[in-house]
Amino acid sequence: AALNGPTSVVIAGDEDAAVSIAASFGAQGRKTKRLTVSHAFHSPLMDPMLEAFRKVAESLTYEAPKIPVVSNLTGTIAPAAEIATAGFWVRHVREAVRFLDGMRAMEAQGVTTYLELGPDGVLSALGQECLAGESEHVALVPVLRSGRPEAETLTTALATLHTRGTAPDWAAYYAGTGAERVELPTYAFQREHYWLDAGTAYGDVSSVGLGSADHPLLGAAVSLADAEGFLFTGRLALDTHPWLADHAVMGTVLLPGTAFVELAVRAGEQAGCDLVEELTLEAPLILPERGGVRLQIAVGAPDDTGRRTLALHSRPDEAGDDEPWVRHATGALAAGGAEGSFDLSAWPPAGAERIDTDGLYEGLADAGFGYGPVFQGLRAAWRGDGEVYAEVALPEDTDPGAALFGVHPALLDAVLHTIGLSDLTENPGQGGLPFSWTGVRVHSVGADTVRVRLSPAGNGTVSLQLADVTGAPVASVDRLALRTVSPDQLTAPGGASDALFTVDWTPIPATSEQVSPDRWAVVGSEVPGLGTLGGEIAAYADLGALAEAVAAGTALPERVVVSLTGDSAAPEGPGAANQARPAFEDTPEGR
């Protein structure tokens, strides 16, 4: 009567014969069950009613189906003209149901979504057994389920069809409910699980009287009450900033020199200074394997020209109040940084020669520079006309991303890797760390891919110009100097011996030539001892008098001697010599 599956067959007909066949299967260990039905459908016992059924079927009006129909009468796609006849449906009463063949016919047609219209999910269960191929991407969806609310099962079925590419008539479904269509985001859902990363948890710093710094490397920012300065604080650790572990030098994780630049840029932004005039790194900031370091950035009050001093210090988490802070960098911030006027839209530059970058990071690793994936951003490089060009990008999954920084430290650090491929510095090919930055400007923020032009800037320094993928300016550096580093310079923080760079006095031998005082000038009272040199030495009451004499045509003196002994006519204090400079620098000879 029916082939319902590979192991499910229904037998119908004379009761004695059917019972005998069932007993034979039972003796073979097969499971059998007598169905509770009123008639032996799909068997010869239906013959007496076929003519009466035909008359009823012929009284109906038929239309050809608009979609293909797989018939359980044949187990194949039924011809449209045949379905629209009474004889087709009479055969359905008499002949066997070939459900197994019908399911496999649909499977062969590429069907992967099956909707069961009926009082329960019996056919969905049978259909699952009929499929011969992989079933993990197949869905069999019953519209109704026994014992469950109809509205729930119907809605679930429609939702399942919708998620599998079918387009239900939602207007008809929601008719009369007042529901309205709303716009979804313009991007496709990624279908990825997302665990919220707490990141650097500083909490609500406003509850303790501080302002949020809104920066991945900082926690709080506050303007000082008794001065026109600012103080920024934060905490750095590998558990809260794991991406920094990708910047290891000689086996020690260091805060990149480019991160100091980013911190200076952020501090300058809040202080109204868009130019990092200078930034000198004095000691490395080592990130320990366990625990972290506390960070302070102090920005001083503006001087007469609007310049502000900058100092960055750190101290380990476990340090007591009596333990000194380590100063890592000092610098100056200023306002009025020029807009970027360069253009790198023509890319790569015409006539530039491609530089082979294969094996770059392997070579740097052998030299002790262990750059992880986040810092391996150099994609391509070229050289031409004494300059070097590069294309640098952050990995797609970099977290935190470029949008949270002025210029992402890992991106800017990867820019510097190009220097090792060139002869722009005194030691080409040797790895080095940033030592001093001059004239750093950020023109636009958030770039994750940049084009770079590196040019010699004199005295072993280089200048940098960074642009986005359209060639528009992102950042520029007037001069950058690098210094080599050795393992003994990378010890745990705690004192001056840890400094990466130290001051070394170099003796200059005294000249044996006779010094003539003819082009000397004295400001203030006569300086004891000058008379022994002989000659006429011009004297001026104060700096103003010297400036007037130079403006009137007096030859610019080769040396100016200023008394620091307290004469009221002369400036006092250790800065007196610097105060004398403007008196003659603003002249044609001085310039």
Coordinates of N, CA and C in Angstrom, one line a residue, residues 5 268 389:
G5 N 9.5 4.7 3.5 CA 10.9 4.9 3.8 C 11.7 3.6 3.4
G268 N 48.2 66.7 23.5 CA 48.2 67.9 22.8 C 46.8 68.3 22.4
Y389 N 59.3 54.6 -0.5 CA 57.9 54.6 -0.4 C 57.4 53.2 0.1

